[in-house]
Coordinates of C-alpha atoms and ligand atoms in Angstrom, one line a residue:
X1 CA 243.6 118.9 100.6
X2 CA 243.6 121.2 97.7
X3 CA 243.2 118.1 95.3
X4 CA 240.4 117.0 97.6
X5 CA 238.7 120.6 97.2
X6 CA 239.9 120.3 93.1
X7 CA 238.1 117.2 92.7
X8 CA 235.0 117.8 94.8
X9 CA 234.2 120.9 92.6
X10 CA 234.9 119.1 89.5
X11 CA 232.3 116.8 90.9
X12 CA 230.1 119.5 91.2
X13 CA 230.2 120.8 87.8
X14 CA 230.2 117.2 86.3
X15 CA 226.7 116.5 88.4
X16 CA 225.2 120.0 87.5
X17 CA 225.7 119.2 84.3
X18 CA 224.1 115.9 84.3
X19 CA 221.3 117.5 85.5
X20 CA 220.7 120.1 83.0
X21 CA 221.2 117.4 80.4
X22 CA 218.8 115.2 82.2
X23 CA 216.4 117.9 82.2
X24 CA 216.7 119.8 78.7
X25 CA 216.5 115.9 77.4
X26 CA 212.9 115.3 79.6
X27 CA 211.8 119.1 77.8
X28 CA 212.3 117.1 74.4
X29 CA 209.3 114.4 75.8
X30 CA 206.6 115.7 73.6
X31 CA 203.4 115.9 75.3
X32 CA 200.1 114.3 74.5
X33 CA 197.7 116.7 72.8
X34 CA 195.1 118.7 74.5
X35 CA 191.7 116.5 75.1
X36 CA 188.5 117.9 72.8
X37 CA 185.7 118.0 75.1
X38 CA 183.2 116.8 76.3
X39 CA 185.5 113.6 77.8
X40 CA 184.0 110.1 79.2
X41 CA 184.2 109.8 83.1
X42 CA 186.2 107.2 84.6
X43 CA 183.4 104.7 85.1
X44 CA 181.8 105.4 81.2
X45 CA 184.9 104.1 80.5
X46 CA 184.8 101.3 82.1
X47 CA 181.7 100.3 81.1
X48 CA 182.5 100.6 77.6
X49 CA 185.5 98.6 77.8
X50 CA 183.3 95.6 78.5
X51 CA 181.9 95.4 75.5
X52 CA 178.7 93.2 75.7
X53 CA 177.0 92.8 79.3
X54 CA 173.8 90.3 80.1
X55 CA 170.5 90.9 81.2
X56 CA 168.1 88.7 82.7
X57 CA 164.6 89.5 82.5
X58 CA 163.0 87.3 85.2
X59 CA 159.6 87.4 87.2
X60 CA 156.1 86.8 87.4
X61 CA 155.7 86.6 83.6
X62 CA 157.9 83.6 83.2
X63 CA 155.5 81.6 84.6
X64 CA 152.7 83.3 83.1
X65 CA 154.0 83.3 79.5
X66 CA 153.3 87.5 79.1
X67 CA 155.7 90.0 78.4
X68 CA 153.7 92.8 80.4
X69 CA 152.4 91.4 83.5
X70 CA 149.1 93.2 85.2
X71 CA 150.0 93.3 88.5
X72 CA 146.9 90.7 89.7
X73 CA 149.5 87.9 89.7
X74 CA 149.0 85.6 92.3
X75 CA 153.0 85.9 94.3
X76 CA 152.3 81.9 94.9
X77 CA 152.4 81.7 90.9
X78 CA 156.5 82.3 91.2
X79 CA 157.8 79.1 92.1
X80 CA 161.4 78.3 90.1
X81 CA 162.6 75.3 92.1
X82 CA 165.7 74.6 90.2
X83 CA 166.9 78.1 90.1
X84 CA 170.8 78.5 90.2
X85 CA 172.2 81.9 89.9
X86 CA 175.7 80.5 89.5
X87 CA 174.1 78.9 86.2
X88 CA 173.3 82.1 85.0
X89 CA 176.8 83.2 85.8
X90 CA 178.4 80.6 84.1
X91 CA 176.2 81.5 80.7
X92 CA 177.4 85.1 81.2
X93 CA 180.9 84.2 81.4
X94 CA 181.0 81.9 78.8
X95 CA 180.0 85.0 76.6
X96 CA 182.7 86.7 78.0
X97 CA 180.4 88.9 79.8
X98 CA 181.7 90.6 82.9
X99 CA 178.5 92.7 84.0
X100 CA 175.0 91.1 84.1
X101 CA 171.9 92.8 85.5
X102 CA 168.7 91.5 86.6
X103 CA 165.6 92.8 86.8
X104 CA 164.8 93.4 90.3
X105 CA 160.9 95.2 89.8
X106 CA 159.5 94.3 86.5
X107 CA 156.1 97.2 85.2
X108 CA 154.0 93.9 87.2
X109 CA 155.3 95.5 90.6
X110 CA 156.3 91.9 91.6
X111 CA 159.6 92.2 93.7
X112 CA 162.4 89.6 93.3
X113 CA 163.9 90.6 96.9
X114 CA 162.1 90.5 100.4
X115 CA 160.7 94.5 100.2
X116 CA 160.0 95.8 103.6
X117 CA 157.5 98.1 101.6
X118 CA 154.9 95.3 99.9
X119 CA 154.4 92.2 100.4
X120 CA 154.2 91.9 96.7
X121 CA 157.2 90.0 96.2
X122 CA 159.4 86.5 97.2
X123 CA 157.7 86.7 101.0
X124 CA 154.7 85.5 99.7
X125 CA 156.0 82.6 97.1
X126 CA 155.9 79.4 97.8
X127 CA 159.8 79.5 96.7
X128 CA 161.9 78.8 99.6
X129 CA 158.9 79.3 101.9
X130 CA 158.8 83.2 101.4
X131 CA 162.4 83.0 102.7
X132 CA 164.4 83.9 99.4
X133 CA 165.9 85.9 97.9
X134 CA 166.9 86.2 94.0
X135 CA 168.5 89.8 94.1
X136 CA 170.8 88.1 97.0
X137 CA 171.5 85.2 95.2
X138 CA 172.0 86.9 91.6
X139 CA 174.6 88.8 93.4
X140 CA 176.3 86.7 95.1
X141 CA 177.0 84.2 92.9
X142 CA 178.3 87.2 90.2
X143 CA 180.4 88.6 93.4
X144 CA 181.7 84.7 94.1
X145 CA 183.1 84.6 90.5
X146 CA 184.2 88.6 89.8
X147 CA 181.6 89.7 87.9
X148 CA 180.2 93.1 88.4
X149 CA 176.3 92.8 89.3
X150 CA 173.5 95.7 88.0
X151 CA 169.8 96.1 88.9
X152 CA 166.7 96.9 86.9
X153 CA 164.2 98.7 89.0
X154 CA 161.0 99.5 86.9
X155 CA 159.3 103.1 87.9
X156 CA 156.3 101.8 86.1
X157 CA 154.4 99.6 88.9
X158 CA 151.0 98.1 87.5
X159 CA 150.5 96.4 91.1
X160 CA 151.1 99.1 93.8
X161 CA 148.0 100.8 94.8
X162 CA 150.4 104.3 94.7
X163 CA 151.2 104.5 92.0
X164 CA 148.9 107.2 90.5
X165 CA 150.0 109.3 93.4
X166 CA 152.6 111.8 92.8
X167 CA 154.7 112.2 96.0
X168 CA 153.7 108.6 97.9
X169 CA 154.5 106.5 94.7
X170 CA 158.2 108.6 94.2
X171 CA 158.3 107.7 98.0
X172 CA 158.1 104.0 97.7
X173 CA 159.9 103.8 94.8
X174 CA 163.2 106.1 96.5
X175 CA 162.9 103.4 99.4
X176 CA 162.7 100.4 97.3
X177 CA 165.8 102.0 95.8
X178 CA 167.6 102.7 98.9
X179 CA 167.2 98.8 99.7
X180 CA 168.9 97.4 96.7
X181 CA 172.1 100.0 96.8
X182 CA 172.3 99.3 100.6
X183 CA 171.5 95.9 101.0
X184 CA 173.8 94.3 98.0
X185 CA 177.2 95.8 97.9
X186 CA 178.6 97.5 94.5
X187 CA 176.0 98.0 92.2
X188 CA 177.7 99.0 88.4
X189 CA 174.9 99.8 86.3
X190 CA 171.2 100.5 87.3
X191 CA 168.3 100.6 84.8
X192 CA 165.6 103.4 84.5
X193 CA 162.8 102.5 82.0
X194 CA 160.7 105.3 80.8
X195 CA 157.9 103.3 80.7
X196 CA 154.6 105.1 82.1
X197 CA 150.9 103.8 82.7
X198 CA 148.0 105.4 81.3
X199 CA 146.4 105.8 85.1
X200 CA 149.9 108.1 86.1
X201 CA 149.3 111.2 83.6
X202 CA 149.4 113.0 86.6
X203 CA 152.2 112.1 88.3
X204 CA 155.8 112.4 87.4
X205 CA 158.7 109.9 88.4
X206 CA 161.3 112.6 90.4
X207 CA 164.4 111.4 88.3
X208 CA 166.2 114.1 89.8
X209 CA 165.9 113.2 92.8
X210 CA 166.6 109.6 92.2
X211 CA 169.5 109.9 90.2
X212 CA 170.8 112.4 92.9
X213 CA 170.6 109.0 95.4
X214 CA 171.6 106.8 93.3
X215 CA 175.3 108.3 93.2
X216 CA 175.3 109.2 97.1
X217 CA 174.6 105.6 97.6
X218 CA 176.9 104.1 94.9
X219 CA 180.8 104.9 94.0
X220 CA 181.5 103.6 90.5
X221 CA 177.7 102.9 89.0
X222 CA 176.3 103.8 86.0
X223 CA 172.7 105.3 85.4
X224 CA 171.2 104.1 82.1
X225 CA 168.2 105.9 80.6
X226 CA 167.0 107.7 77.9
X227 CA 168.7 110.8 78.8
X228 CA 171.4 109.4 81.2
X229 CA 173.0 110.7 83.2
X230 CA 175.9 108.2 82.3
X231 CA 174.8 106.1 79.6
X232 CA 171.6 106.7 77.2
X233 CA 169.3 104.3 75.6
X234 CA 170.3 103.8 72.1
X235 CA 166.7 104.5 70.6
X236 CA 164.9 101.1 69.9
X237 CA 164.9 97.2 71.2
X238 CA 167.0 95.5 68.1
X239 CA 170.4 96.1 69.2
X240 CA 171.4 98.6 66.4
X241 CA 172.9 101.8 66.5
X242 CA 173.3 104.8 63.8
X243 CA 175.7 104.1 61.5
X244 CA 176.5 107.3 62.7
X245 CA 177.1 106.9 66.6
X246 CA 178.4 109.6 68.3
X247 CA 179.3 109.1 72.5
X248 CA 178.2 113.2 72.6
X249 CA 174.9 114.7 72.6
X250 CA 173.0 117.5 74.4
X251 CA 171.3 116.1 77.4
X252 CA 169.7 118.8 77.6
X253 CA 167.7 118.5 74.7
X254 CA 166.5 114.5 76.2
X255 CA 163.6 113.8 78.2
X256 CA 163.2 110.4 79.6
X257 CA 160.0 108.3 77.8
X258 CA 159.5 110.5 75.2
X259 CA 158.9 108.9 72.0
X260 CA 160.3 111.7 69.5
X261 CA 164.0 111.7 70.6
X262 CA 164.6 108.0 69.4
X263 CA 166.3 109.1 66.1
X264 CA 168.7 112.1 67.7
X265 CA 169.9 109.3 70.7
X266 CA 170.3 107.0 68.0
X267 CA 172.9 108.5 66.2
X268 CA 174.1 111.5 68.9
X269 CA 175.4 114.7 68.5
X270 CA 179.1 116.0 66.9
X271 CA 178.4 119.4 68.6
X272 CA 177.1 117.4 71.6
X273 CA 178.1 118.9 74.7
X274 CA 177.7 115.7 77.0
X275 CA 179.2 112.5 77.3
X276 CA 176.7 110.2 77.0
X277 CA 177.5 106.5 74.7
X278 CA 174.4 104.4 74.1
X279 CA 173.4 101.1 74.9
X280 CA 171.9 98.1 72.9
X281 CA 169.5 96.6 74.3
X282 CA 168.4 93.5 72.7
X283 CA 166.9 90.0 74.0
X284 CA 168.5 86.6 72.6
X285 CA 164.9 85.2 72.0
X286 CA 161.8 87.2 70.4
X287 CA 160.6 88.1 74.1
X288 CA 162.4 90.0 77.0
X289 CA 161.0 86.9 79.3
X290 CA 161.1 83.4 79.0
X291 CA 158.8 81.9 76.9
X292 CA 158.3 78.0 76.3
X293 CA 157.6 78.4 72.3
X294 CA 160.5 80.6 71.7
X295 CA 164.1 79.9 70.7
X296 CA 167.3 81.9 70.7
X297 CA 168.2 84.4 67.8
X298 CA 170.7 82.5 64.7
X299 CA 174.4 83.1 65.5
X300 CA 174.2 85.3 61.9
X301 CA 172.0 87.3 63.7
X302 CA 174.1 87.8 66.8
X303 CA 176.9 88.6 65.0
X304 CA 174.8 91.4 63.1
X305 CA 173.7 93.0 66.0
X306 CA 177.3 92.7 67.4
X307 CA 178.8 94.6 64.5
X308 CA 175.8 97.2 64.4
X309 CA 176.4 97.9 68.5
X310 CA 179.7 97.2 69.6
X311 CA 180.6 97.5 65.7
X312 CA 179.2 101.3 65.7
X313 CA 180.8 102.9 69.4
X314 CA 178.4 101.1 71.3
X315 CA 177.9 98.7 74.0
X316 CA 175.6 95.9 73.5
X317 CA 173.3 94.4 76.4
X318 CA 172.4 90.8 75.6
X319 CA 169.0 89.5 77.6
X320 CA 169.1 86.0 78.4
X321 CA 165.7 84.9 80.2
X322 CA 166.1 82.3 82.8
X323 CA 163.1 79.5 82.6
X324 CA 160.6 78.8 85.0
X325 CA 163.0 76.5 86.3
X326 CA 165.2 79.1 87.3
X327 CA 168.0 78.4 84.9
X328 CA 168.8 79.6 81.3
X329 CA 168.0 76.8 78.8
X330 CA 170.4 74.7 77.4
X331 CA 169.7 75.8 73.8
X332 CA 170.5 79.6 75.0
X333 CA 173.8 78.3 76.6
X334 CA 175.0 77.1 73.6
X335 CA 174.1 79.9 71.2
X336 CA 176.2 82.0 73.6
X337 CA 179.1 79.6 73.4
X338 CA 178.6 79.8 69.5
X339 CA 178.6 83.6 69.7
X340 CA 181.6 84.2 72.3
X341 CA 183.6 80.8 69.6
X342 CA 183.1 83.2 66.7
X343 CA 183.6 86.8 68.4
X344 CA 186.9 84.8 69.4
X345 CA 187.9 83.0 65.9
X346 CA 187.6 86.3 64.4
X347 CA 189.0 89.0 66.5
X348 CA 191.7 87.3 68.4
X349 CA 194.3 87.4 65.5
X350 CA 195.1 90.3 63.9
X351 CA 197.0 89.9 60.3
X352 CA 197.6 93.6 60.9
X353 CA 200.4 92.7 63.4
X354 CA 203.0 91.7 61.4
X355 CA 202.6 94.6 59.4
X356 CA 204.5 98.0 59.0
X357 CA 203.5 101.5 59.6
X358 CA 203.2 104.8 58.3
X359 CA 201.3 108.0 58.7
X360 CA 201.1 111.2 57.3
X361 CA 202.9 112.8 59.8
X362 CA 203.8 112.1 63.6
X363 CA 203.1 114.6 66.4
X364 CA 206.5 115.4 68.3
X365 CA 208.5 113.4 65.0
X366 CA 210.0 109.8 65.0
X367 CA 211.1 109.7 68.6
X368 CA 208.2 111.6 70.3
X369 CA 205.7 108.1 71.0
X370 CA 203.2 109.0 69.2
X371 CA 203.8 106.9 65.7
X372 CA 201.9 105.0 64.1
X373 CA 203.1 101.5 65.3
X374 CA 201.1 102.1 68.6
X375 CA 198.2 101.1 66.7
X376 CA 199.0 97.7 66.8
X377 CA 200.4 97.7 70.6
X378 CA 197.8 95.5 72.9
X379 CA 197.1 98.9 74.7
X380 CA 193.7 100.0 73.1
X381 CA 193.2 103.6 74.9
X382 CA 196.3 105.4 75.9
X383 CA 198.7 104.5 73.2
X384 CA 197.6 105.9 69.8
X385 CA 199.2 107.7 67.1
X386 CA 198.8 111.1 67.0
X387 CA 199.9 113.6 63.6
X388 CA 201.2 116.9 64.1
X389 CA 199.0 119.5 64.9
X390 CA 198.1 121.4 61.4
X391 CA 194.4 121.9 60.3
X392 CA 196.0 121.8 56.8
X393 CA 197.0 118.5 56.8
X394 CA 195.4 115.2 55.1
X395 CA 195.2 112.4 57.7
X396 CA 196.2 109.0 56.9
X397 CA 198.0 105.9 58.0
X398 CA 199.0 103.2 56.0
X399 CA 199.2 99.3 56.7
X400 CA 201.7 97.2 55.0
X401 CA 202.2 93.9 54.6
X402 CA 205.7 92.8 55.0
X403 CA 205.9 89.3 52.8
X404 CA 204.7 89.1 48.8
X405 CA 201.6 86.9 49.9
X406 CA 200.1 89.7 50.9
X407 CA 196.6 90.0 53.6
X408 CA 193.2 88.5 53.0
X409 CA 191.1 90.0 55.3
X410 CA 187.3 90.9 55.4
X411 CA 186.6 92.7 58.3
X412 CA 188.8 96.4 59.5
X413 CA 188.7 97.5 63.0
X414 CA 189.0 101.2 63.7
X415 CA 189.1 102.6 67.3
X416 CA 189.9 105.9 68.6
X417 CA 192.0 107.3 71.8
X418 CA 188.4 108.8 73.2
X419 CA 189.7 109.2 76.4
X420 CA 190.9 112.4 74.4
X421 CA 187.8 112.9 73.1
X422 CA 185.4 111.0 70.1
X423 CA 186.7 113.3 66.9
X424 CA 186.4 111.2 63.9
X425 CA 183.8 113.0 62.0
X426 CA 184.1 111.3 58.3
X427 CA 186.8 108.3 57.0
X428 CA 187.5 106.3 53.8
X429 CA 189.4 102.9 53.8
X430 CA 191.6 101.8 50.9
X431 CA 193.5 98.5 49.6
X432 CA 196.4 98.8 47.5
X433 CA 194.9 102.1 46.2
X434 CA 191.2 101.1 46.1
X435 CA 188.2 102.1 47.8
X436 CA 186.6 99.4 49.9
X437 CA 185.0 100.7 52.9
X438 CA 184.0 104.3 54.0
X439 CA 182.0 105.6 57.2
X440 CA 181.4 108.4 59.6
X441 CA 182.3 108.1 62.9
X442 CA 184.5 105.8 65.0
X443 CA 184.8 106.2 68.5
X444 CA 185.7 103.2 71.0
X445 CA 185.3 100.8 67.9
X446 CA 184.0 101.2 64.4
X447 CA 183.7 97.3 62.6
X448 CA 183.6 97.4 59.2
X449 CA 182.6 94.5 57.6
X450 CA 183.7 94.4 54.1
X451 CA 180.3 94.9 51.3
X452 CA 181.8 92.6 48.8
X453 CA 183.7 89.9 51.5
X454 CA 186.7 89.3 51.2
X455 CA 189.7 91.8 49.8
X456 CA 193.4 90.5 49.3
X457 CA 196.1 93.4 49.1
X458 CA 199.1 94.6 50.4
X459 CA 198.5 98.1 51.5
X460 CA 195.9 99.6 54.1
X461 CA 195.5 103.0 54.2
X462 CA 192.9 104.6 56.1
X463 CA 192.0 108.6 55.5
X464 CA 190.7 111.0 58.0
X465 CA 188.7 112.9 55.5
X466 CA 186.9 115.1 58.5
X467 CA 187.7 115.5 62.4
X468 CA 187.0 117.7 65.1
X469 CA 190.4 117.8 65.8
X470 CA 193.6 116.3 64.6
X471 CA 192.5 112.7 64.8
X472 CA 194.0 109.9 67.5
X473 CA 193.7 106.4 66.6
X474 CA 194.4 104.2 69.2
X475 CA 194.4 100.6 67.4
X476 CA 193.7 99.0 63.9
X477 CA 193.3 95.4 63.1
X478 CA 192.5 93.5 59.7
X479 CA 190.3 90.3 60.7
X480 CA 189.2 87.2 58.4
X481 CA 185.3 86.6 59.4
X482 CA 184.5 83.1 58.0
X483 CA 181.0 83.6 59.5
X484 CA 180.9 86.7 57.1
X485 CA 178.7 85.8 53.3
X486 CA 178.0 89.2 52.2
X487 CA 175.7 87.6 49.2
X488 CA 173.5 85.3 51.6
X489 CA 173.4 87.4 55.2
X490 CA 171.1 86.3 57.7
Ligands
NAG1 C1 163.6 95.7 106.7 O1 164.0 94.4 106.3 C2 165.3 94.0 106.8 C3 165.7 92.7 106.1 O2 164.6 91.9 105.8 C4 165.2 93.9 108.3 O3 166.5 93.5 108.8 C5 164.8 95.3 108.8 O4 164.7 95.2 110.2 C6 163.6 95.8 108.2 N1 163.4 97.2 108.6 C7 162.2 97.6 109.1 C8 162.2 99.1 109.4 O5 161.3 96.9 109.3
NAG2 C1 144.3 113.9 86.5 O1 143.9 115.2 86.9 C2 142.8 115.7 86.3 C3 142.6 117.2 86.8 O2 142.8 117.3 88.2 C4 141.6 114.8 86.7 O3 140.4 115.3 86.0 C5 141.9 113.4 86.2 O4 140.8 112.6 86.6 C6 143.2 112.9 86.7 N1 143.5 111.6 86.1 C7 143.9 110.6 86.8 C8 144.1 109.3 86.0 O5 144.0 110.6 88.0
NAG3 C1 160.1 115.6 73.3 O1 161.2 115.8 72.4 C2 161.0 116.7 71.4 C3 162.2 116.8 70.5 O2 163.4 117.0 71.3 C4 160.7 118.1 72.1 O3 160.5 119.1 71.1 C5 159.5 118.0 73.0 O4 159.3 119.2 73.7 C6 159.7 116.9 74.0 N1 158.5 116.6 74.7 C7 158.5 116.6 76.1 C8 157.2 116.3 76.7 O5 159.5 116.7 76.8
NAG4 C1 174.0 121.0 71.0 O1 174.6 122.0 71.7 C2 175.6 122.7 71.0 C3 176.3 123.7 71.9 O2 175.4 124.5 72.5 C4 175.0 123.4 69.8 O3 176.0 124.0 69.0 C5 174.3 122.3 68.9 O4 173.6 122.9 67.9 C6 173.3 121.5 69.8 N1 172.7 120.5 69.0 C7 171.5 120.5 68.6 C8 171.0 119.3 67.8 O5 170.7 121.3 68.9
NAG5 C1 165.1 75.2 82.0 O1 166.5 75.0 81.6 C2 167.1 73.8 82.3 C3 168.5 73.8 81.9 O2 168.7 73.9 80.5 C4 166.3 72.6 81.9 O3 166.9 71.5 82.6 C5 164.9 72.8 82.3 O4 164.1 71.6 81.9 C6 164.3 74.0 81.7 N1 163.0 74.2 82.2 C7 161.9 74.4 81.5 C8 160.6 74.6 82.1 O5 162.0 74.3 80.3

């Protein structure tokens, strides 16, 4: 009995102490550091995980050969009888695209879905008798093979007869809204165009008010404008960012369609005090719409506008115009095969990975899971490697190669943790002791392509020169880009 007693309170003490050890040992878990504001929301970062997404301008002025339609088009003109949404799927995903949006109301006011408020629109095509419907159809066959659908709704309206008219033109236009985030399931991205026409200099487009429906109607979408809310246009039609990008700015300070903040959402803001990362929107071929005596863009050109979007923090939107056929041209197929085979050749190794680490110091010390081999981890947002906290410090961390040979390499990848905020604020890249690349900021992903090609060495070291805050890099690679001739580009 007494031994019982003995060994049961032995037990005791041998468990209480188990605990305590368990516990001082989870105090020595060093914490991640404190986030510098503003942050992205969930959904912003989402969206700039993907990368590239598609846009397909389509309408009236495909079959019309105009870029601006007047809004006289005859609805019997819009007649694609081949058209196959799960074409223009196909082209998306052979780009690696997982968001494509269409352009549901073009500034011609001709409607791509069966409106109950005009009967400017598929009813009255000879398409399908009247009966189709391309915003069903576009979504659908996205929905069919998991890609996430957007919609371009265009507040300029050269056809309705109220537009002009303050409160009955923001009426229509909050209806024709409600339709297509009511009628279509998850929308991800919608589209607000500043454009205005000269007949509407009295009337203003209630953005508030729409932008305020938009997210009662829809969960997890993004609202691209000028100004945002969620993502902001990145300043001009080429596809090119600053070289200086930051994600932050003052919204603020943006109003939607006016011409004089191109340059300040082109490059952001470091004091910025809103999330906001910029979009590049850009068409494949010289037009935004199909047009029969135009071709798609050089792969040397896609590959520049890759590098000076997704290359410079940003996403880059990619318009493909379906023909008047309804389909996207075979020649346009196969430029984005070209340009998804390259992104691929050069990105998918990383001659960084057999490499060693180190770092100029290592927030919580060796053991705290924040050194500077999570760089190279497959995990390009939560694991990162952090330094101590000390404003004193110099930040670097250095890649080395582990055999004599050595890397050859012509293209560094930098990205940072930014679900802890965008802090990179100035950074210098050396090989084996010399300076080859230098820029501003990074954010999600900063591409450096090398000025004078390719660089063989055996040491990487990258310098934080200026930050915001102690900086957190999330992943580095060192690419080869065959498709890279810094003496010829184009
Ligand atoms: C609007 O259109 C939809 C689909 O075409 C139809 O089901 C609905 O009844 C219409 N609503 C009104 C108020 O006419
Ligand atoms: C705008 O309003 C002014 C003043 O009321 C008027 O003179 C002008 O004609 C209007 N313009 C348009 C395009 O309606
Ligand atoms: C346009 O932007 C500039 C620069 O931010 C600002 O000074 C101006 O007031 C804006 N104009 C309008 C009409 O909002
Ligand atoms: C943006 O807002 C911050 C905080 O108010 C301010 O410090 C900064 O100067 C603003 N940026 C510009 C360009 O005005
Ligand atoms: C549109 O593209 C398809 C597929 O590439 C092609 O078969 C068709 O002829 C094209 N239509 C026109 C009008 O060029």
């Amino acid at each position: 009995m007494i031994m019982t007693k003995l060994l049961c309170f032995l037990l005791t003490i041998t468990l209480f102490q188990l605990l305590e050890l368990a516990i001082s040992r989870r105090e020595q878990v060093t914490t991640p550091p404190l986030p510098v504001l503003p942050l992205p929301s969930y959904t912003q970062l989402k969206w700039q995980q993907r990368e590239i997404i598609m846009f397909f301008h389509f309408g009236v002025n495909t079959f019309t050969d105009s870029e601006w339609g007047t809004g006289k088009e005859n609805p019997a003109i819009f007649n694609p009888i081949g058209l196959d949404a799960n074409q223009w799927i196909s082209a998306a995903m052979d780009a690696g695209v997982s968001l494509v949006i269409l352009t549901a109301k073009h500034h011609d006011g001709f409607c791509l879905w069966p409106s109950n408020y005009t009967d400017h629109s598929v009813k009255l095509s000879p398409w399908k008798n009247g009966h189709g419907d391309v915003v069903q159809e576009f979504v659908n066959a996205a929905k069919a093979r998991g890609v996430d659908a957007g919609l371009y709704l265009s507040p300029w309206d050269r056809h309705d007869p109220r537009y002009g008219h303050d409160l009955q033109y923001n009426e229509y236009y909050l209806a024709q809204m409600q339709e297509l985030l009511t009628r279509y399931g998850n929308v991800r991205e919608i589209w607000f165009d500043g454009a205005k026409g000269p007949n509407a200099v009295n009337m203003s487009y209630y953005f508030t008010e729409w932008f305020a429906m938009v997210k009662e109607l829809q969960s997890s979408i993004n609202v691209f404008s000028d100004a945002g809310p969620d993502v902001r246009w990145v300043g001009n039609e080429k596809g090119f960012a600053g070289s200086t990008c930051w994600s932050t700015i003052n919204r603020t300070s943006l109003s939607i369609g006016n011409g004089s903040i191109v340059d300040y959402i082109n490059r952001g803001d470091p004091r910025g005090t809103d999330w906001l990362p910029a979009e590049c929107d850009v068409s494949i071929r010289t037009g935004w719409f199909w047009h029969k005596s135009q071709s798609p863009k050089r792969l040397s050109k896609l590959l520049k506008i890759y590098y000076n979007s997704v290359g410079r923090n940003c996403v880059m939107l990619l318009n493909v115009p379906p023909n008047s056929t309804g389909l996207i041209s075979e020649i346009d197929i196969q430029r984005l095969r070209e340009f998804r085979k390259a992104i691929d050749t050069i990105f998918s190794a990383n001659l960084a990975d057999k490499c060693t680490t180190k770092a100029s110091s290592v927030r919580g010390g060796k053991d705290g899971g924040f050194g500077p081999e999570n760089v190279l981890d497959s995990d390009h947002l939560w694991t990162y490697w952090a330094p101590r906290d000390n404003k004193n410090d110099d930040y670097w961390i250095e890649i080395k190669a582990q055999d004599q040979e050595g890397l050859k390499f012509n293209v560094i990848r930098i990205q940072e943790a930014i679900g802890l905020g965008q802090r990179i604020k100035e950074h210098e890249v050396y090989v084996d002791g010399k300076l080859v690349a230098k820029g501003s900021t990074v954010g999600y992903k900063k591409l450096h392509r090398l000025e004078y090609g390719v660089v063989h060495g055996h040491f990487v070291k990258i310098k934080i020169t200026k930050s915001r805050a102690p900086p957190l890099i999330s992943s580095i690679g060192l690419h080869f880009d065959p498709y890279w001739h810094p003496n010829n580009e184009q």
